[in-house]
mmCIF file of C-alpha atoms and ligand atoms in Angstrom:
data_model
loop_
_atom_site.group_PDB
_atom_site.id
_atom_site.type_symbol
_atom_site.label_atom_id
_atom_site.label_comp_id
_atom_site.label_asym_id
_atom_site.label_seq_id
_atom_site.Cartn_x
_atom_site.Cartn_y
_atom_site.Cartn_z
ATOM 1 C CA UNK R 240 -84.891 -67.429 -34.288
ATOM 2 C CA UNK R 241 -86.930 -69.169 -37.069
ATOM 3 C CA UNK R 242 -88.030 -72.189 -37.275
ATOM 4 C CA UNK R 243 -85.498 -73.137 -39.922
ATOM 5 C CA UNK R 244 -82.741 -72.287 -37.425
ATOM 6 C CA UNK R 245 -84.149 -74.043 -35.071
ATOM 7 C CA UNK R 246 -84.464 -76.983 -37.200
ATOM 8 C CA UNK R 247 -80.812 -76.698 -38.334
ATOM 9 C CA UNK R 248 -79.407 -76.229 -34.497
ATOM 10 C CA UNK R 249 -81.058 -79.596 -33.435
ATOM 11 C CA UNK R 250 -79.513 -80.740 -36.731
ATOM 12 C CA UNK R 251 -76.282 -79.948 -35.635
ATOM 13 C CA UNK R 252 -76.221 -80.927 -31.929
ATOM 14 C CA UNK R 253 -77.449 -84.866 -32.419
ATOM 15 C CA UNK R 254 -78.994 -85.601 -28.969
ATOM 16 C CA UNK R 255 -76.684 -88.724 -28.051
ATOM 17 C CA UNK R 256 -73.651 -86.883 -28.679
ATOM 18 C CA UNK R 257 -74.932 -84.258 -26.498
ATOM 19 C CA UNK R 258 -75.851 -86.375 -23.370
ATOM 20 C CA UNK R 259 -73.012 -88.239 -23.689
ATOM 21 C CA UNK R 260 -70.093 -84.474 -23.661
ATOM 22 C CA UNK R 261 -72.921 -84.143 -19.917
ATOM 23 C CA UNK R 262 -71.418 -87.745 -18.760
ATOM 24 C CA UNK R 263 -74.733 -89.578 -19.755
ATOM 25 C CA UNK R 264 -74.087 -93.086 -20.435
ATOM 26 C CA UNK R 265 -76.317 -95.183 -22.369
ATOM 27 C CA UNK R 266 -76.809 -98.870 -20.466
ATOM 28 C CA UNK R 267 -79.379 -101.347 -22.313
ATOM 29 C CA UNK R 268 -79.982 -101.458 -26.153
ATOM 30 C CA UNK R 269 -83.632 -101.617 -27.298
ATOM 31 C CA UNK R 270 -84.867 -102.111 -30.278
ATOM 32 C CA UNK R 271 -84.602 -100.000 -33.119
ATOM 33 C CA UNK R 272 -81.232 -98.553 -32.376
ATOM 34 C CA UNK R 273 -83.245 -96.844 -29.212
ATOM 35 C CA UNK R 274 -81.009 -97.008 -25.998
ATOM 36 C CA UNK R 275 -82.324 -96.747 -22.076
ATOM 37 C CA UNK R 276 -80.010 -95.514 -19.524
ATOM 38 C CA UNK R 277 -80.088 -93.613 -16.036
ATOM 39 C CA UNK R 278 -82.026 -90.434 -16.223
ATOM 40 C CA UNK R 279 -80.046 -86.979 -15.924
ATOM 41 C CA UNK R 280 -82.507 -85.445 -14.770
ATOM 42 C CA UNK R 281 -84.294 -86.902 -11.569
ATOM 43 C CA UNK R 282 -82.390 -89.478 -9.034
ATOM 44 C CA UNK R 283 -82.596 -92.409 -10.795
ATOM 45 C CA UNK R 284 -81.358 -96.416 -9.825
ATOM 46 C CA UNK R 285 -83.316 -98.292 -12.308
ATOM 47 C CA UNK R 286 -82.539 -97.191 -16.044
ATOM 48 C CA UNK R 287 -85.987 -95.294 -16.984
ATOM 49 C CA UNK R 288 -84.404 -92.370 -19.651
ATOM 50 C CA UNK R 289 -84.584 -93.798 -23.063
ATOM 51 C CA UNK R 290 -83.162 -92.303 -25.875
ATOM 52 C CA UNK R 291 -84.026 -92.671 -29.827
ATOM 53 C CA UNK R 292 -80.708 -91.033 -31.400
ATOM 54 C CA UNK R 293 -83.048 -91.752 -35.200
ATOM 55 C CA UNK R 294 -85.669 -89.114 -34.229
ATOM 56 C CA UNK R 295 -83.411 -86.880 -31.877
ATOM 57 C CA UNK R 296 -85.738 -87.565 -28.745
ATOM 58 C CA UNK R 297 -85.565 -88.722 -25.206
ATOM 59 C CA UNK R 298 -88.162 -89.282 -22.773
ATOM 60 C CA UNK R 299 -87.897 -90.801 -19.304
ATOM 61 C CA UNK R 300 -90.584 -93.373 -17.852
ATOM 62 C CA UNK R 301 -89.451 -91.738 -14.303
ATOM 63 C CA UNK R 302 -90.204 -88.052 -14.314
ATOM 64 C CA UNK R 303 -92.349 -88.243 -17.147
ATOM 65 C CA UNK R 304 -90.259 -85.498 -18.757
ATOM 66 C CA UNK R 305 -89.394 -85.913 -22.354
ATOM 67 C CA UNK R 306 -88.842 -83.822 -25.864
ATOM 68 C CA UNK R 307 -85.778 -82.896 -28.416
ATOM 69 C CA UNK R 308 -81.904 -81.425 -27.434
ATOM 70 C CA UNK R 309 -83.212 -78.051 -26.609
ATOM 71 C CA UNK R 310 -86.277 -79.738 -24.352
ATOM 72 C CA UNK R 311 -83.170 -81.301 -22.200
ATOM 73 C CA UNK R 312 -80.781 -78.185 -22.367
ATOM 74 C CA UNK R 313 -84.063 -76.383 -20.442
ATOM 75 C CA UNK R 314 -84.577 -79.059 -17.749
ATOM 76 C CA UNK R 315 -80.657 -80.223 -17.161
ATOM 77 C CA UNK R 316 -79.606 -76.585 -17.081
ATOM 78 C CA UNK R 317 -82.751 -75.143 -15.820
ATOM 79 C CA UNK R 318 -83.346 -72.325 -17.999
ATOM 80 C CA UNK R 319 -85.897 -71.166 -20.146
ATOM 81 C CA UNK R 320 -86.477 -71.628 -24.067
ATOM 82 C CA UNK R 321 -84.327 -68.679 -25.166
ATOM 83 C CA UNK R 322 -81.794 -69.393 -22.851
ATOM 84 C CA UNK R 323 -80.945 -72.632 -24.023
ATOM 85 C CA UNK R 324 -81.350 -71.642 -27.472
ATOM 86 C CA UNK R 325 -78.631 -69.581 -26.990
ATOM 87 C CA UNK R 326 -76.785 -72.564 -24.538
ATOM 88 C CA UNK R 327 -77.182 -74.458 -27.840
ATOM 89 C CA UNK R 328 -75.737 -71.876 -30.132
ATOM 90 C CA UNK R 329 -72.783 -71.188 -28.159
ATOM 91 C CA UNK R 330 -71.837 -74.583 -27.348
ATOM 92 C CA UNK R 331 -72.185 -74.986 -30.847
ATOM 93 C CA UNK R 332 -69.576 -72.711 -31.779
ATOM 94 C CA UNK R 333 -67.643 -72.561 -28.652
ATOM 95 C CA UNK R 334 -66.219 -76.196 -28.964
ATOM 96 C CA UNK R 335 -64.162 -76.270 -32.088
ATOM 97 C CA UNK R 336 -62.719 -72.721 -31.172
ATOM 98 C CA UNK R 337 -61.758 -74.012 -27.882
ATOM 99 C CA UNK R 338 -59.777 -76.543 -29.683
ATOM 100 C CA UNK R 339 -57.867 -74.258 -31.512
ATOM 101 C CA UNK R 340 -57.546 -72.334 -28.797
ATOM 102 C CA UNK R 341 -56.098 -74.729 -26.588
ATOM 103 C CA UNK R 342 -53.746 -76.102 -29.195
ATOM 104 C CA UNK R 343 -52.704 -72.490 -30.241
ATOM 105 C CA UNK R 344 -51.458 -72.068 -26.446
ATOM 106 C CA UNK R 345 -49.738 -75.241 -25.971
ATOM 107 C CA UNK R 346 -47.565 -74.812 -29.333
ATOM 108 C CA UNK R 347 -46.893 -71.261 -27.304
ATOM 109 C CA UNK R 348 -45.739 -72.996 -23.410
ATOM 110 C CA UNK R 349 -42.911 -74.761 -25.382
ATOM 111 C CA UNK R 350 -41.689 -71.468 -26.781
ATOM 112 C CA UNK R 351 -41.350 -69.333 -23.298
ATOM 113 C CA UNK R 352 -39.139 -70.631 -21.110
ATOM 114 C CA UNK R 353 -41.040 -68.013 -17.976
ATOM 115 C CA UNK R 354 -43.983 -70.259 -18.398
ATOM 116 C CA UNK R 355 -41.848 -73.795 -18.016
ATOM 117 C CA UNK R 356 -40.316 -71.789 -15.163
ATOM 118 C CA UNK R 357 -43.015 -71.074 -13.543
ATOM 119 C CA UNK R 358 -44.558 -74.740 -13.306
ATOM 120 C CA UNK R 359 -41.023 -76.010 -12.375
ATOM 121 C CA UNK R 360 -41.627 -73.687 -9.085
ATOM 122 C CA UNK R 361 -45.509 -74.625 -8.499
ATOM 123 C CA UNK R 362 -43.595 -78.128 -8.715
ATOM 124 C CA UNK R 363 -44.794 -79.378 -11.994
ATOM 125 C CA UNK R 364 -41.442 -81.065 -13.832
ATOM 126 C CA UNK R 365 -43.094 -84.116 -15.841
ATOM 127 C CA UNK R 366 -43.703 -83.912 -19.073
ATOM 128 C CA UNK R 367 -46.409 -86.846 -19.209
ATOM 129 C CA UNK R 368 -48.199 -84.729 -16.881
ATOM 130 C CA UNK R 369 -48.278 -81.644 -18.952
ATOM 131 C CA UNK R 370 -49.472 -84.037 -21.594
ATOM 132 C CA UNK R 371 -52.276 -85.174 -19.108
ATOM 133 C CA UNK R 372 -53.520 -81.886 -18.859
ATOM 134 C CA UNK R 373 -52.721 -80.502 -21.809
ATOM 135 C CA UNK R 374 -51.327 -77.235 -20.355
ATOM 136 C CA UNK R 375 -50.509 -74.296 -22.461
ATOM 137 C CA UNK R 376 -49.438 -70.598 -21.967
ATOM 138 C CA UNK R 377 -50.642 -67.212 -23.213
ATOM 139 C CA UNK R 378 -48.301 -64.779 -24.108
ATOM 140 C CA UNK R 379 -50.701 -62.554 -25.013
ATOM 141 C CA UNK R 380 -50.976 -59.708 -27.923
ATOM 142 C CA UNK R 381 -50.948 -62.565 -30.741
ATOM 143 C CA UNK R 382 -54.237 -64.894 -30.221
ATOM 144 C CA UNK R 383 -56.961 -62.482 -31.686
ATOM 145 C CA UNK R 384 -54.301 -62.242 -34.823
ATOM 146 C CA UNK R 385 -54.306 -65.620 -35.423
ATOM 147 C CA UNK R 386 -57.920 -66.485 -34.583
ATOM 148 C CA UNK R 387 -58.840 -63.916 -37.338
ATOM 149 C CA UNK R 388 -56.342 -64.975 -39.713
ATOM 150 C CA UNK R 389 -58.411 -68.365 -39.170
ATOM 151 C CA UNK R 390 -61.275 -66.568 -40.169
ATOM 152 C CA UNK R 391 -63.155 -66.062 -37.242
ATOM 153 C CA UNK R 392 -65.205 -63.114 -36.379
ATOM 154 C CA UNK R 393 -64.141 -60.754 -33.962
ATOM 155 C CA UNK R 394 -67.831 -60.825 -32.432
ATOM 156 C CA UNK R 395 -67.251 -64.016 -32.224
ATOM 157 C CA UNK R 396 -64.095 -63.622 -30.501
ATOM 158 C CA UNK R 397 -65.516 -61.087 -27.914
ATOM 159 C CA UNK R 398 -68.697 -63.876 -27.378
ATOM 160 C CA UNK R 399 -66.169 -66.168 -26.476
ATOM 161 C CA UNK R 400 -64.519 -63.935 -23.871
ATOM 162 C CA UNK R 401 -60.832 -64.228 -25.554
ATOM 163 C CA UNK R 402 -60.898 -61.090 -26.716
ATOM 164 C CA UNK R 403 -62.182 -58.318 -24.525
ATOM 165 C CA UNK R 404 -64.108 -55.380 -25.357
ATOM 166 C CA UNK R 405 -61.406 -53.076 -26.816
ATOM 167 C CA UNK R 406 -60.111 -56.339 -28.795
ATOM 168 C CA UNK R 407 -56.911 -57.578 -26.592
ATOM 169 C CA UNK R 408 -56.607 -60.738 -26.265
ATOM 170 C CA UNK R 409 -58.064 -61.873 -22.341
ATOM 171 C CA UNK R 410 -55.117 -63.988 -21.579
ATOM 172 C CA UNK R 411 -52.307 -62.267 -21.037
ATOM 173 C CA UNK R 412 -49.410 -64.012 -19.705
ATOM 174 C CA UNK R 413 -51.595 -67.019 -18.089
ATOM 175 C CA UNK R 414 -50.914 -70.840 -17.898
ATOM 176 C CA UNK R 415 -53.855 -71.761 -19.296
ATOM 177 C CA UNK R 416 -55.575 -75.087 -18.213
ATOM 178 C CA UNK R 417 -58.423 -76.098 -21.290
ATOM 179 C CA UNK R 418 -61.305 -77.775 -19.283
ATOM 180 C CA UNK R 419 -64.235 -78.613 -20.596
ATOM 181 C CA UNK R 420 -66.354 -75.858 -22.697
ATOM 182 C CA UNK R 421 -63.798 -73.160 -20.674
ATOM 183 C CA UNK R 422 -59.913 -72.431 -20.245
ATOM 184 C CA UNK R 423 -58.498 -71.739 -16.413
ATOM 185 C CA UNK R 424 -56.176 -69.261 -16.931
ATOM 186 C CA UNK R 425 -53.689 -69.033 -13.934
ATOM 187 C CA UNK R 426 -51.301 -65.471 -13.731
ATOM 188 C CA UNK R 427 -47.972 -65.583 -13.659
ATOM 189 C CA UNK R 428 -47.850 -61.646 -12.422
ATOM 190 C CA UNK R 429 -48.622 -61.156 -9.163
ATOM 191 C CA UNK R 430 -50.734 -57.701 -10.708
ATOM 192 C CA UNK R 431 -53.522 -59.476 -12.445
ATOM 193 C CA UNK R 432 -56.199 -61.267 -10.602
ATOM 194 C CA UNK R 433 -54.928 -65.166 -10.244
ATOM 195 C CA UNK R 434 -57.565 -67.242 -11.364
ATOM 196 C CA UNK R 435 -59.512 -66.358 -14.656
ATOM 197 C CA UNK R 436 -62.453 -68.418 -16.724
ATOM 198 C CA UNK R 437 -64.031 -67.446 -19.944
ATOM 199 C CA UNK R 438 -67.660 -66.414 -19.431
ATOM 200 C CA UNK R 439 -69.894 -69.725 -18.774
ATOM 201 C CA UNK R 440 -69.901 -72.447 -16.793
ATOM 202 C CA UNK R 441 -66.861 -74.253 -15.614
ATOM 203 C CA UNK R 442 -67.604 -77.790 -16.276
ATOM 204 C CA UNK R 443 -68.241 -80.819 -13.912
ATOM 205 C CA UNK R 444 -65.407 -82.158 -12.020
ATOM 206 C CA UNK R 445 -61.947 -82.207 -14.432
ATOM 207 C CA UNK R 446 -60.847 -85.048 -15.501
ATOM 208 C CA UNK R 447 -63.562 -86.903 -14.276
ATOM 209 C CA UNK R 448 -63.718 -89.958 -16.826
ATOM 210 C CA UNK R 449 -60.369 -90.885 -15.373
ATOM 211 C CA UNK R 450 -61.224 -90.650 -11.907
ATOM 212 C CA UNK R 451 -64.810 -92.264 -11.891
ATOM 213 C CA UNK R 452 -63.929 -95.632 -12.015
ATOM 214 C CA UNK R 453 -61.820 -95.955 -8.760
ATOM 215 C CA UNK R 454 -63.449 -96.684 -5.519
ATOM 216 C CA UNK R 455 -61.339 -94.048 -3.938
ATOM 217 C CA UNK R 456 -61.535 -90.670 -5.086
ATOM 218 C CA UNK R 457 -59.332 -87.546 -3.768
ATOM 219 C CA UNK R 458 -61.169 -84.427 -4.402
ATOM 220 C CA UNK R 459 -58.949 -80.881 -4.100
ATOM 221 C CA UNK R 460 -59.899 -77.300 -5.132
ATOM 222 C CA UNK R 461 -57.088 -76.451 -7.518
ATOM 223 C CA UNK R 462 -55.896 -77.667 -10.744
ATOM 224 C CA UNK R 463 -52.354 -76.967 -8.819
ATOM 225 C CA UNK R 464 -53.620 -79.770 -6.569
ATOM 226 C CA UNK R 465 -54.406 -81.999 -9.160
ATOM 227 C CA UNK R 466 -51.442 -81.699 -11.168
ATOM 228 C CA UNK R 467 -48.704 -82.475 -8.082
ATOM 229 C CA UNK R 468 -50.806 -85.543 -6.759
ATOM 230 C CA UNK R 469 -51.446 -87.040 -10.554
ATOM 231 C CA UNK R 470 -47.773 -86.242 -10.661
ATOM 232 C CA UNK R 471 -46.875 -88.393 -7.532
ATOM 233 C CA UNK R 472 -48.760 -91.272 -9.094
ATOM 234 C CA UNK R 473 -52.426 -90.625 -7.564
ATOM 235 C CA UNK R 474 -54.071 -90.953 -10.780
ATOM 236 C CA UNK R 475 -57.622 -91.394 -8.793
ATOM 237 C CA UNK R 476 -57.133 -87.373 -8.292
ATOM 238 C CA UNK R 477 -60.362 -85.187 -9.250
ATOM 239 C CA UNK R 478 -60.802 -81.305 -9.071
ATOM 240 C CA UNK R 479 -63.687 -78.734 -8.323
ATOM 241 C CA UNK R 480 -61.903 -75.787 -9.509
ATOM 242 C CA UNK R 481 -63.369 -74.310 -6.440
ATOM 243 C CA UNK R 482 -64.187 -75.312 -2.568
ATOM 244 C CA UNK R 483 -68.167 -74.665 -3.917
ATOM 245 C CA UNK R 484 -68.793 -77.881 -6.074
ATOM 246 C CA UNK R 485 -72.108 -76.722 -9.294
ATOM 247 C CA UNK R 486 -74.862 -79.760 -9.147
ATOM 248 C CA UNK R 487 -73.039 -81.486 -12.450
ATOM 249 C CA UNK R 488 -70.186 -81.670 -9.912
ATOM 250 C CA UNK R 489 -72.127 -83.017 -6.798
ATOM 251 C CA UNK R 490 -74.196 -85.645 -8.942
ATOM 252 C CA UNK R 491 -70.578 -87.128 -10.185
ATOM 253 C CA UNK R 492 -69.338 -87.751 -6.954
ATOM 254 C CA UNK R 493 -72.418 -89.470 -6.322
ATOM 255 C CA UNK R 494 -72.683 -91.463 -9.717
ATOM 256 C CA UNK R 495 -71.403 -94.686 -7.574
ATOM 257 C CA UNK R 496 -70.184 -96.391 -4.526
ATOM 258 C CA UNK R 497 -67.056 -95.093 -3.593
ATOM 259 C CA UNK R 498 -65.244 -93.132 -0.847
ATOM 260 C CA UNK R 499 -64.599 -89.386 -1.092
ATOM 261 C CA UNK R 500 -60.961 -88.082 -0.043
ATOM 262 C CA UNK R 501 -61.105 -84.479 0.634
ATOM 263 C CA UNK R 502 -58.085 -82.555 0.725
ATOM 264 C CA UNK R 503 -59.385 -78.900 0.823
ATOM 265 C CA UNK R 504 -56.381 -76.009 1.597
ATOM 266 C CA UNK R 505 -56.100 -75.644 5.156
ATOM 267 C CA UNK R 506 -56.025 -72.111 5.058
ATOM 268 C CA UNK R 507 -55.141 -70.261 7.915
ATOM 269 C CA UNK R 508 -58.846 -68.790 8.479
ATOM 270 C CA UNK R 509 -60.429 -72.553 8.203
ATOM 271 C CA UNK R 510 -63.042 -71.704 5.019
ATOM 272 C CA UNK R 511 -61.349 -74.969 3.339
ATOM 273 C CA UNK R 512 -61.778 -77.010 5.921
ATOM 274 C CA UNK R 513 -65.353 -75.511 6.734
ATOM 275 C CA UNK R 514 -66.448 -76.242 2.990
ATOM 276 C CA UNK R 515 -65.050 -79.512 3.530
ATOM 277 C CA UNK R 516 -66.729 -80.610 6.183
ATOM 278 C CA UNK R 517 -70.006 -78.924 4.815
ATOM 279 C CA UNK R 518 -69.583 -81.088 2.009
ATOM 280 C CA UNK R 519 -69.012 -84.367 3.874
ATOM 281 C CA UNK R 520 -72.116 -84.116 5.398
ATOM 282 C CA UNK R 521 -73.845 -83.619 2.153
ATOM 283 C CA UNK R 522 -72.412 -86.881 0.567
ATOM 284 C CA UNK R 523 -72.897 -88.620 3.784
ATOM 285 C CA UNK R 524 -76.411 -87.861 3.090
ATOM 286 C CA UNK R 525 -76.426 -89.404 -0.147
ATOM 287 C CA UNK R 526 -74.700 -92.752 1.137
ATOM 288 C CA UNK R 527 -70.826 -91.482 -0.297
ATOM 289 C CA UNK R 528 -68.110 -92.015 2.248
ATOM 290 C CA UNK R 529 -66.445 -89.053 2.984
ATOM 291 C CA UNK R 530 -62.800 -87.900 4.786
ATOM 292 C CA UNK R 531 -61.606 -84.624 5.193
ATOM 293 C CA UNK R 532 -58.246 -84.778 4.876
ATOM 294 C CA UNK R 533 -55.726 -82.695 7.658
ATOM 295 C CA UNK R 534 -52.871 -80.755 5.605
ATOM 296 C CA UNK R 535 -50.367 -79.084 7.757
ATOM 297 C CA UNK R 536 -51.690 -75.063 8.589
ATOM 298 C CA UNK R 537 -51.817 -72.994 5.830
ATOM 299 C CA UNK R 538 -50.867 -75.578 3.950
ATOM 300 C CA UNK R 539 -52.665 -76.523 -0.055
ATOM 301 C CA UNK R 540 -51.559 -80.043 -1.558
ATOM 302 C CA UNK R 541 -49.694 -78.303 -3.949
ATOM 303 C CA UNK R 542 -47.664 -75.960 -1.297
ATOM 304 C CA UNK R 543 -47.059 -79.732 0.499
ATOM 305 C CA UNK R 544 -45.418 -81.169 -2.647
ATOM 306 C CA UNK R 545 -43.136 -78.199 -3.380
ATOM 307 C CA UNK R 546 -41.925 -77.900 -0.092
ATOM 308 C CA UNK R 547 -41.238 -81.428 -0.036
ATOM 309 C CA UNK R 548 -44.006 -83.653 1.021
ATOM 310 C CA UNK R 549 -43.867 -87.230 -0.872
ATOM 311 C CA UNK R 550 -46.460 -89.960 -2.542
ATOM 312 C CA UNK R 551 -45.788 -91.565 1.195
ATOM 313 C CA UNK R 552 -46.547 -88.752 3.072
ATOM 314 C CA UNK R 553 -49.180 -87.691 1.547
ATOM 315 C CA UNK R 554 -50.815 -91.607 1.638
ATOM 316 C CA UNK R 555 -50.645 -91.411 5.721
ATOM 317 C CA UNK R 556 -52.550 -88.638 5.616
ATOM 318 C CA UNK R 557 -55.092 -90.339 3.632
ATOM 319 C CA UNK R 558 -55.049 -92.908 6.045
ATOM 320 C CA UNK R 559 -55.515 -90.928 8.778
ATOM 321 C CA UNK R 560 -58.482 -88.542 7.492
ATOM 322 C CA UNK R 561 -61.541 -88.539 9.221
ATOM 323 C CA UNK R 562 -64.677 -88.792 8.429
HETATM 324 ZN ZN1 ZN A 166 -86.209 -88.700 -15.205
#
């Protein structure tokens, strides 16, 4: 890449707006439009990252580190030069076509009744909710069509992971979740492989600008999870898409004081409740309060809604998790 490219990249990625889509928040004004907030990239209590969105440029009076967008794609994501060059690029690109992506699918849920059908039976019924998360469906066989009749690129396409190598579209027959920078795709046939992401990461925790600000946060592994507890009203709900939280994940649990619900599957072998506890211990080192909380065997909060556990229930067995 040139330097011209370069030049035009940075252009197009304007620092602030970049920090800010990785949860940075900006907390004192200086002078000169220049901002200082809490540093993203070392443990920081005091405000020492300052950023000048004029010149592009950040540098923090903590770790000393400091440079342009791709300088702080190399530290927060620890990779080198090329690497988040190409971070950059995609993220770039990858944004917008999400959007349309996303929106393409949800105009598609409301015209298969399998896909309503199968969320009535994972116990998903309100429509606010499905607003909430924005949930969509993929037929399949039509996406690459319309993406290209859009104008986009088939490489492009393929980059993206939504069409595979011998151009079909990747989704077939999914409910497809859009998270941030990726789409959870969830099978409705019992054939394919359940859970699917598009190449890349898979975000920080979902729907975490919601959850942040409450002092109690319930953490589960599934967006299945999330979806019957927002459902029942716990709107302080957060998920890992995963029992192995990334570091993104981990720091945002940690961005405050608060207490850490977590309501892992109780599968029948224990791994939930072993990553569970593992994970306690971690916050517990860094000062967060956490529960694990007991489901009934074999048991996932989603299985405990459907087969009839309530908003009541479920609340005593917050109050009774341990810590
Ligand atoms: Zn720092």
């Amino acid at each position: 890449m040139n330097r011209q490219a370069l030049d035009d990249l940075k252009q197009q990625i304007p620092l602030m707006g970049y920090l800010q889509a990785h949860d940075w928040q900006p907390a004192r004004p200086l002078s000169r439009g220049r901002w200082m907030g809490l540093c993203p990239l070392h443990e920081d209590r005091q405000p020492s990252f300052l950023v000048d969105p004029n010149q592009d440029l950040f540098y923090c009076y903590g770790c000393g580190r400091g440079g342009d967008v791709i300088r702080f794609a190399e530290l927060y994501h620890q990779v080198k030069f090329p690497q988040a060059v190409e971070w950059l690029r995609q993220w770039r690109g990858a944004e917008p076509l999400l959007h349309e992506v996303a929106r393409f699918y949800r105009v598609q849920f409301h015209r298969h009744s399998k896909a309503v059908a199968y969320l009535y039976q994972r116990g998903i019924r309100s429509p606010a909710l499905i607003e909430h998360m924005q949930i969509g469906y993929a037929p399949g066989g039509c996406l690459r069509g319309w993406l290209t009749q859009l104008g986009h690129s088939l490489p492009i396409l393929r980059q993206a992971g939504l069409v595979t190598d011998v151009g079909y579209d990747a989704y077939v027959r999914r409910i497809v979740f859009p998270l941030e920078g990726n789409l959870y795709g969830r099978s409705l046939s019992a054939a394919a492989p359940p859970h699917r992401f598009l190449p890349g990461a898979k975000g920080g925790l979902y729907s975490w600008k919601q959850a942040q600000s409450y002092p109690e946060v319930i953490l589960v592994e599934g967006l299945f999870d999330y979806a019957v507890l927002w459902q029942a009203g716990f709107h302080n709900v957060t998920c890992s898409l995963g029992t192995h939280l990334n570091a993104r994940q981990f720091r945002q649990l940690c961005d405050g004081t608060r207490t850490v619900y977590l309501a892992f599957d109780a599968d029948r072998n224990g791994s939930g409740q072993q990553a569970a506890q593992c994970l306690s211990r971690s916050l517990r080192e860094r000062g967060i309060t956490a529960c694990c909380v007991s489901l009934p065997d074999g048991h996932d909060p989603n299985s405990f809604f459907v087969q009839g556990g309530d908003a009541r229930h479920f609340q005593s067995l917050l109050e009774a998790a341990l810590p």
